[in-house]
């Protein structure tokens, strides 16, 4: 019944529509449309189709070339960069394999490696500086027999004997160490070192346990040094500020030490003695020597920072920050630079420096002082 | 040939009409405004009738006709004499109307029942009561049509209001007769269902 009623209503409505719409638009409306169309079509040309079909591929190619030119820098920028690896062979010989070629670098060689290269070291000491450019980069690998060191970005040195890793020191960054016979790998961070004892394997802290934690001002206390009678004698001389005697002992230590880190450490003792004797020039020369001769060691970073502290100028602080932007003393060096800028009345630069500190070291040791400086700068500019 | 176009060209010889259309198109292409106006005069009444049935509102018909003739003017160079000009024009109008309806559906919040403005005065009706009832029925149909997708709506209006065959509609829209049938039936079913539920209340 309801369906019938609906059908009837439907039929009636369709008839109604037919009748209502039969006439279309009225004459007046049609004229209005015509006038509007004619008015709007004046000045508009009839499309005559494409007269130069050969222009299509030409324009497409030109557009593609323009797009490529515009995007090319980004393409280059985004392309996976090789992980540039620089290495210095301190002793022994390192074999380099990669890109279908292999080569050997001997003592004293400074080598730059292409992406995908691997270093093989059986015996000797090699310092590496690995720069990571993108997250897609594979880790750089140092193969020592069946031991392996993997690194994305770091400065570190590997000492190997009889195709075994004997010692790894990390100056900057993080290094993963896989040792034969161990199920899990070890992670060494900046300031840490691994040394394989004669009978067992252990990870120890930096050879300088007295060194303050990352991003803290180094202590003025005498540094702890590797164990041994010679080292004890040198420390005794330092405490007594017998710098001449110490210098001879340090020379012996440098000569007898197997590791670059130890040699640099010994020279730091000498430099510290000079500081205690207020021999600023002598200390700076020794620090420069450490930084120059043992650039891959953790002590070199310490030397550069101590030198900046001694010289107390902006250039030295910036020199440290440029060399070790993520270094252990970057916090203190940045703050020092900011303070020096404030003193030199470089207001805008000082403010930028302080804001940079606040951004980069939100929990830095000087964060409160920085906030105070910024507040005072704001008050001064009002 | 579809009925709308047949009506538009009158009772003359179709081949003569076609030749005449072709001549007008050629002159329009050369920039003869009068020739294009004559084309308009010749085909606009039938087109307006079809569009009014498709759209239901004179103001929308005016808009769609304007766009249709403007686009047609720009495309005249592509007109080929092997197809009747009327059919070509109505094909154009179909796509412009479909575009218009799609845009309108996207702006659904602008729709209202009071949009229906069919001029019942031109249609023969017996009494004011009948006129009022007829307008109410028309409003009800277009209110339901407004809820349908453009292709279904146009297929239904061309088939049911215009009396075009499924094949003719398919030629115009580029669809198969089966597809057109499915659209028409779907629209019909929905309208009947809605009208049945309206009767209930």
XYZ file of C-alpha atoms in Angstrom:
583
model
C 0.000 0.000 0.000
C 2.741 2.387 1.032
C 4.796 1.274 -1.952
C 1.887 1.992 -4.270
C 1.499 5.393 -2.738
C 5.195 6.069 -3.209
C 5.079 4.948 -6.832
C 2.123 7.188 -7.493
C 3.881 10.121 -5.942
C 6.958 9.296 -8.028
C 5.026 9.128 -11.293
C 3.205 12.358 -10.507
C 6.466 14.110 -9.667
C 8.156 12.956 -12.870
C 5.222 14.254 -14.890
C 5.377 17.509 -13.013
C 9.079 17.908 -13.757
C 8.549 17.186 -17.421
C 5.838 19.804 -17.627
C 7.642 22.411 -15.571
C 10.864 22.114 -17.535
C 9.456 21.641 -20.994
C 9.936 25.216 -22.069
C 13.532 25.609 -20.925
C 14.759 29.113 -20.306
C 12.710 32.061 -21.449
C 13.742 34.292 -24.335
C 14.912 37.040 -22.037
C 17.108 34.650 -20.096
C 18.545 33.148 -23.248
C 19.343 36.608 -24.575
C 21.008 37.516 -21.314
C 23.175 34.412 -21.527
C 24.009 35.123 -25.167
C 25.002 38.706 -24.446
C 27.147 37.606 -21.562
C 28.852 34.926 -23.653
C 29.485 37.271 -26.567
C 30.834 39.953 -24.243
C 33.164 37.542 -22.515
C 34.362 35.813 -25.642
C 35.525 39.082 -27.224
C 39.250 39.245 -26.986
C 39.454 35.508 -26.451
C 40.894 33.754 -29.410
C 39.564 30.524 -30.725
C 42.051 27.856 -29.868
C 43.657 26.783 -33.092
C 45.322 23.789 -31.684
C 49.040 23.295 -31.265
C 50.903 24.561 -34.273
C 54.374 23.605 -33.199
C 54.169 20.029 -31.977
C 57.957 19.765 -31.997
C 57.994 22.344 -29.204
C 56.471 19.842 -26.776
C 59.545 17.620 -26.374
C 61.794 20.669 -26.544
C 59.951 22.473 -23.754
C 59.744 19.282 -21.718
C 63.477 18.786 -22.008
C 64.122 22.425 -21.130
C 61.827 22.200 -18.095
C 63.534 18.992 -16.998
C 66.927 20.654 -17.365
C 65.816 23.634 -15.275
C 64.417 21.350 -12.577
C 67.618 19.322 -12.543
C 69.715 22.474 -12.267
C 67.604 23.683 -9.383
C 67.569 20.378 -7.591
C 71.095 19.260 -8.314
C 72.706 20.951 -5.313
C 70.115 19.262 -3.095
C 70.672 15.972 -4.819
C 74.363 16.329 -4.211
C 73.709 17.379 -0.666
C 71.397 14.473 -0.022
C 73.401 11.836 -1.788
C 74.992 9.453 0.642
C 78.352 10.942 1.400
C 81.333 8.719 1.811
C 82.617 8.514 5.322
C 85.932 10.256 4.962
C 88.485 8.458 7.026
C 91.898 9.825 7.731
C 94.503 7.741 9.373
C 98.025 8.099 10.563
C 100.177 5.022 10.861
C 102.283 5.455 13.966
C 103.929 2.076 13.719
C 103.567 -1.130 11.803
C 101.613 -1.483 8.610
C 97.927 -1.169 7.839
C 96.286 -2.765 4.833
C 93.449 -0.897 3.231
C 90.855 -2.671 1.177
C 87.908 -1.159 -0.602
C 86.437 -0.159 -3.940
C 88.008 -3.214 -5.507
C 91.509 -2.146 -4.629
C 93.887 -2.740 -1.798
C 96.951 -0.939 -0.599
C 99.257 -0.841 2.362
C 100.312 2.154 4.449
C 103.423 1.994 6.539
C 104.744 3.874 9.528
C 104.449 7.619 9.181
C 101.905 7.444 6.359
C 98.912 9.746 6.381
C 96.102 8.330 4.301
C 92.595 9.358 3.340
C 90.224 6.490 2.669
C 87.227 6.360 0.365
C 83.768 5.248 1.443
C 83.397 1.576 2.068
C 87.070 1.021 2.739
C 88.217 -1.272 5.504
C 91.453 -1.199 7.377
C 93.294 -4.398 8.321
C 95.887 -4.208 10.996
C 97.934 -7.099 12.312
C 100.561 -5.266 14.289
C 101.211 -1.611 14.917
C 99.476 1.519 16.055
C 97.173 3.540 13.856
C 95.214 6.679 14.683
C 91.933 7.203 12.900
C 89.670 10.169 12.395
C 86.311 9.166 10.984
C 83.767 11.781 9.989
C 80.203 10.747 9.517
C 78.209 12.688 6.971
C 74.891 10.962 6.929
C 72.960 8.366 8.834
C 72.974 6.055 5.847
C 76.704 5.641 6.024
C 77.932 2.227 6.953
C 80.267 2.140 9.904
C 83.949 2.235 9.175
C 85.615 -1.013 10.187
C 89.068 -1.771 11.418
C 89.827 -5.464 11.251
C 92.459 -6.848 13.555
C 92.600 -10.588 13.029
C 89.183 -11.672 14.218
C 88.697 -8.598 16.356
C 86.871 -5.685 14.853
C 86.417 -2.003 15.621
C 83.298 -0.323 14.217
C 82.887 3.401 14.173
C 80.547 5.976 12.700
C 82.268 9.135 13.815
C 85.183 9.280 16.176
C 88.815 9.949 16.737
C 90.510 6.928 18.101
C 93.687 4.910 18.008
C 94.136 1.175 17.729
C 97.200 -0.707 18.848
C 97.496 -4.296 17.686
C 99.908 -7.136 18.190
C 99.824 -10.614 16.747
C 96.537 -9.918 14.980
C 94.794 -8.971 18.220
C 93.524 -5.658 19.479
C 95.733 -4.747 22.420
C 94.541 -1.262 23.073
C 91.954 1.199 21.800
C 91.788 4.800 23.012
C 88.897 7.053 22.048
C 89.429 10.783 21.961
C 86.167 11.908 20.411
C 82.965 10.012 19.668
C 81.974 6.426 20.251
C 83.604 3.233 19.098
C 82.229 -0.284 19.114
C 84.696 -3.026 19.783
C 84.017 -6.636 18.901
C 86.535 -9.043 20.287
C 86.989 -12.586 19.222
C 85.357 -15.008 21.618
C 83.065 -12.415 23.173
C 79.354 -12.648 22.459
C 78.606 -8.957 22.953
C 80.494 -5.957 21.756
C 81.990 -3.256 23.938
C 81.235 0.438 23.584
C 84.005 2.901 24.234
C 83.229 6.573 24.567
C 85.392 9.664 24.428
C 88.002 9.530 27.142
C 87.716 5.775 27.565
C 90.219 3.147 26.595
C 90.331 -0.572 26.261
C 93.512 -2.408 27.074
C 93.918 -6.114 26.902
C 95.728 -7.330 30.021
C 98.158 -10.144 29.778
C 95.706 -12.740 30.986
C 92.249 -11.269 30.983
C 90.296 -8.742 29.080
C 88.851 -5.672 30.732
C 87.616 -2.237 29.943
C 89.196 0.467 31.981
C 88.484 4.113 32.196
C 90.693 6.634 30.592
C 94.327 6.339 31.528
C 93.657 9.548 33.364
C 91.019 8.701 35.972
C 91.535 12.021 37.669
C 90.427 13.761 34.501
C 87.181 15.491 35.197
C 84.065 14.194 33.518
C 83.134 15.411 30.073
C 82.579 19.118 29.742
C 84.185 20.085 33.012
C 87.181 22.213 33.611
C 90.227 20.004 34.046
C 91.515 19.771 37.565
C 94.711 21.503 38.480
C 95.728 18.466 40.523
C 98.500 16.282 39.264
C 97.170 13.756 36.850
C 97.149 10.104 37.605
C 99.498 8.364 35.285
C 100.078 4.825 34.124
C 101.421 2.534 36.776
C 105.099 1.871 36.987
C 108.197 2.982 38.868
C 109.200 5.515 36.246
C 105.794 7.105 36.388
C 105.876 7.178 40.191
C 109.255 8.901 40.102
C 107.978 11.456 37.633
C 104.942 12.195 39.834
C 107.234 12.672 42.842
C 109.284 15.202 40.899
C 106.118 17.035 39.838
C 104.814 17.259 43.398
C 108.162 18.650 44.499
C 108.153 20.945 41.478
C 111.574 19.695 40.454
C 110.979 20.459 36.829
C 114.500 19.807 35.571
C 114.547 16.311 37.023
C 111.041 15.739 35.750
C 112.019 16.760 32.236
C 114.686 14.053 32.116
C 112.261 11.481 33.498
C 109.646 12.518 30.960
C 112.180 12.146 28.150
C 112.832 8.598 29.324
C 109.119 7.857 29.541
C 108.515 9.182 26.035
C 111.308 7.056 24.755
C 110.278 3.884 26.521
C 106.511 4.109 26.213
C 104.829 1.911 23.679
C 101.691 4.011 23.266
C 101.305 7.506 21.882
C 98.832 8.219 24.629
C 101.462 7.500 27.277
C 104.053 9.641 25.553
C 101.602 12.529 25.385
C 100.650 11.962 29.011
C 104.262 12.200 30.081
C 104.691 15.485 28.256
C 101.598 16.836 29.987
C 103.319 16.243 33.341
C 106.214 18.317 32.116
C 103.867 21.076 30.990
C 102.088 21.082 34.317
C 105.323 21.473 36.151
C 106.065 24.514 33.989
C 102.651 25.956 34.895
C 103.416 25.504 38.595
C 106.680 27.330 38.128
C 104.771 30.111 36.351
C 106.703 29.317 33.194
C 103.811 30.127 30.907
C 105.880 30.173 27.756
C 107.467 26.798 28.537
C 104.076 25.265 29.316
C 102.536 26.571 26.106
C 105.410 25.133 24.070
C 104.942 21.737 25.688
C 101.197 21.797 25.131
C 101.786 22.751 21.505
C 104.180 19.847 21.182
C 101.601 17.387 22.513
C 98.924 18.753 20.221
C 101.246 18.658 17.243
C 103.019 15.350 17.733
C 100.193 13.287 19.217
C 97.125 14.883 17.633
C 94.976 11.776 17.882
C 95.335 11.281 21.600
C 93.025 12.351 24.383
C 95.994 14.213 25.870
C 96.186 16.376 22.742
C 92.699 17.651 23.423
C 93.653 18.344 27.012
C 96.741 20.177 25.823
C 94.793 22.393 23.424
C 92.318 23.279 26.146
C 95.031 23.969 28.747
C 96.788 26.146 26.221
C 93.576 28.135 25.663
C 93.196 28.541 29.424
C 96.747 29.736 29.826
C 96.609 32.188 26.967
C 93.190 33.429 28.000
C 92.191 34.928 24.680
C 89.241 34.446 22.426
C 91.344 33.063 19.588
C 92.661 30.200 21.715
C 89.189 29.321 22.995
C 87.896 29.358 19.435
C 90.843 27.272 18.292
C 89.884 24.587 20.795
C 86.221 24.722 19.826
C 87.049 24.544 16.163
C 89.213 21.482 16.668
C 86.964 19.782 19.197
C 83.435 21.127 18.680
C 82.034 18.195 20.643
C 85.055 17.899 22.884
C 85.214 17.108 26.555
C 85.885 20.735 27.423
C 83.553 22.324 24.867
C 81.287 23.483 27.697
C 84.032 25.320 29.542
C 85.650 26.646 26.363
C 82.350 28.015 25.094
C 81.645 29.726 28.386
C 85.158 31.123 28.431
C 84.706 32.525 24.952
C 81.401 34.126 25.960
C 83.009 35.753 28.984
C 85.860 37.089 26.892
C 83.387 38.485 24.369
C 81.485 40.183 27.173
C 84.665 41.762 28.417
C 85.561 42.957 24.957
C 82.209 44.785 24.829
C 81.077 42.756 21.836
C 77.504 42.796 23.152
C 75.662 41.250 20.236
C 78.279 38.564 19.706
C 78.419 37.843 23.421
C 74.655 37.505 23.553
C 74.720 35.132 20.596
C 77.494 33.162 22.296
C 75.553 32.933 25.567
C 72.386 31.890 23.781
C 74.396 29.298 21.897
C 75.701 27.976 25.203
C 72.183 27.776 26.605
C 71.066 25.876 23.501
C 74.031 23.510 23.296
C 74.588 22.894 27.012
C 71.163 23.093 28.649
C 72.512 21.301 31.704
C 76.006 22.736 31.464
C 78.066 23.580 34.490
C 77.787 27.303 33.746
C 74.145 27.416 32.753
C 73.143 29.539 35.757
C 75.917 32.026 35.145
C 74.905 32.195 31.494
C 71.283 32.885 32.429
C 72.481 35.614 34.773
C 74.622 37.199 32.053
C 71.728 37.112 29.601
C 69.406 38.708 32.131
C 71.889 41.470 32.820
C 72.396 42.022 29.099
C 68.644 42.367 28.635
C 68.407 44.839 31.477
C 71.265 46.841 30.058
C 69.636 47.121 26.651
C 66.305 48.366 28.071
C 20.486 11.563 -32.994
C 19.281 12.564 -29.580
C 15.837 14.097 -29.245
C 17.055 17.344 -27.749
C 19.282 18.061 -30.686
C 16.593 16.989 -33.098
C 14.309 19.540 -31.550
C 16.965 22.181 -31.667
C 17.542 21.989 -35.365
C 13.893 22.069 -36.172
C 12.155 20.299 -38.962
C 14.632 21.160 -41.701
C 16.813 18.722 -43.621
C 19.399 17.437 -41.163
C 22.166 17.395 -43.748
C 21.433 20.987 -44.678
C 21.379 21.930 -41.034
C 24.675 20.187 -40.484
C 26.234 21.929 -43.447
C 24.932 25.181 -42.157
C 26.339 24.486 -38.668
C 29.685 23.634 -40.197
C 29.695 26.909 -42.128
C 28.830 28.846 -38.977
C 31.567 27.109 -37.045
C 34.077 27.872 -39.793
C 33.119 31.529 -39.786
C 33.259 31.619 -35.969
C 36.739 30.214 -36.064
C 37.690 33.069 -38.347
C 36.390 35.481 -35.705
C 32.897 36.115 -37.050
C 30.917 37.012 -33.942
C 27.612 36.973 -35.798
C 28.133 33.415 -36.895
C 28.741 32.316 -33.347
C 25.661 34.219 -32.198
C 23.650 32.426 -34.835
C 24.965 29.094 -33.624
C 23.889 30.070 -30.168
C 20.440 31.149 -31.283
C 20.020 27.899 -33.105
C 21.031 25.554 -30.313
C 20.528 27.407 -27.044
C 16.782 26.741 -26.575
C 17.136 22.970 -26.748
C 20.213 23.056 -24.602
C 18.530 25.202 -22.000
C 15.629 22.767 -21.834
C 17.925 19.844 -21.284
C 19.981 21.684 -18.736
C 16.916 22.829 -16.887
C 15.828 19.216 -16.591
C 19.256 18.205 -15.455
C 19.745 20.983 -12.949
C 16.269 22.141 -11.997
C 17.221 25.772 -11.422
C 17.184 28.475 -14.107
C 20.034 30.439 -12.528
C 22.270 27.378 -12.593
C 21.225 26.686 -16.171
C 22.290 30.220 -17.160
C 25.673 29.730 -15.511
C 26.275 26.350 -17.096
C 25.208 27.610 -20.514
C 27.596 30.517 -20.301
C 30.492 28.296 -19.387
C 29.520 25.780 -22.044
C 29.413 28.312 -24.873
C 32.583 30.029 -23.747
C 34.491 26.756 -23.612
C 32.933 25.707 -26.863
C 34.090 28.923 -28.501
C 37.659 28.235 -27.514
C 37.392 24.677 -28.797
C 35.708 25.389 -32.115
C 38.901 24.634 -34.008
C 38.656 21.044 -32.835
C 35.119 20.564 -34.131
C 34.953 17.913 -36.825
C 32.182 17.891 -39.355
C 31.543 14.160 -39.090
C 29.628 14.677 -35.853
C 26.468 16.764 -35.558
C 27.216 20.093 -33.966
C 24.239 19.716 -31.632
C 25.527 16.442 -30.248
C 28.972 17.952 -29.830
C 27.497 20.926 -27.991
C 25.390 18.722 -25.739
C 28.419 16.599 -24.968
C 30.204 19.731 -23.889
C 27.252 20.823 -21.817
C 27.051 17.421 -20.143
C 30.608 17.644 -18.872
C 30.205 21.241 -17.771
C 26.997 20.320 -15.938
C 28.662 17.326 -14.316
C 31.529 19.532 -13.168
C 29.053 22.068 -11.847
C 27.116 19.431 -9.926
C 30.256 17.940 -8.451
C 31.342 21.367 -7.275
C 27.901 21.947 -5.894
C 27.946 18.682 -3.982
C 31.217 19.731 -2.431
C 29.471 22.924 -1.311
C 26.560 20.986 0.148
C 26.172 23.402 3.011
C 25.002 26.058 0.538
C 22.084 23.944 -0.604
C 18.596 24.528 0.639
C 15.100 23.552 -0.381
C 14.219 27.105 -1.274
C 16.702 27.074 -4.169
C 14.101 25.621 -6.477
C 12.853 28.424 -8.645
C 11.234 26.742 -11.614
C 9.048 29.122 -13.475
C 5.755 27.277 -13.422
C 4.027 30.149 -15.206
C 5.303 28.887 -18.535
C 4.010 25.400 -18.013
C 0.382 24.681 -18.715
C -1.435 24.002 -15.463
C -5.074 24.033 -14.654
C -5.400 25.888 -11.370
C -3.326 27.693 -8.723
C -3.734 24.672 -6.438
C -2.439 22.372 -9.149
C 0.472 24.727 -9.791
C 1.370 24.768 -6.119
C 1.191 20.979 -5.908
C 3.245 20.589 -9.074
C 5.964 22.905 -7.811
C 6.076 21.058 -4.523
C 6.532 17.776 -6.374
C 9.265 19.241 -8.547
C 11.047 20.625 -5.506
C 10.863 17.227 -3.851
C 12.380 15.477 -6.874
C 15.280 17.925 -7.225
C 15.901 17.878 -3.479
C 16.468 14.136 -3.809
C 18.455 14.546 -7.034
C 20.737 16.972 -5.203
C 21.813 14.119 -2.971
C 22.836 11.881 -5.887
C 26.247 11.744 -7.548
C 26.421 13.894 -10.683
C 26.651 11.007 -13.149
C 23.662 9.198 -11.678
C 21.638 12.349 -11.607
C 22.436 13.296 -15.183
C 21.790 9.795 -16.514
C 18.443 9.718 -14.736
C 17.323 13.163 -15.908
C 18.337 12.516 -19.512
C 16.619 9.130 -19.577
C 13.485 9.855 -17.570
C 12.826 13.557 -18.221
C 14.309 13.856 -21.708
C 13.384 10.423 -22.967
C 16.872 9.674 -24.309
C 17.727 6.033 -24.797
C 20.447 4.397 -22.747
C 22.587 4.113 -25.881
C 22.190 7.790 -26.702
C 23.179 8.738 -23.183
C 26.118 6.356 -23.360
C 27.322 7.978 -26.582
C 27.109 11.380 -24.978
C 28.859 10.433 -21.750
C 31.249 7.840 -23.113
C 29.797 5.061 -20.957
C 28.290 1.729 -21.887
C 24.494 1.387 -21.959
C 24.760 -1.091 -19.071
C 26.531 1.456 -16.957
C 23.974 4.084 -17.836
C 21.174 1.666 -16.978
C 22.709 0.924 -13.608
C 22.934 4.612 -12.859
C 19.393 5.307 -13.942
C 18.007 2.403 -11.923
C 19.974 3.324 -8.873
C 18.727 6.909 -9.043
C 15.170 5.805 -9.699
C 15.218 3.410 -6.764
C 16.515 6.063 -4.444
C 13.955 8.629 -5.535
C 11.113 6.160 -5.206
C 12.315 5.059 -1.814
C 12.609 8.602 -0.568
C 9.204 9.468 -1.944
C 7.733 6.383 -0.308
C 9.212 7.366 3.038
C 7.850 10.887 2.420
C 4.409 9.380 1.905
C 4.737 7.513 5.175
C 5.219 10.682 7.104
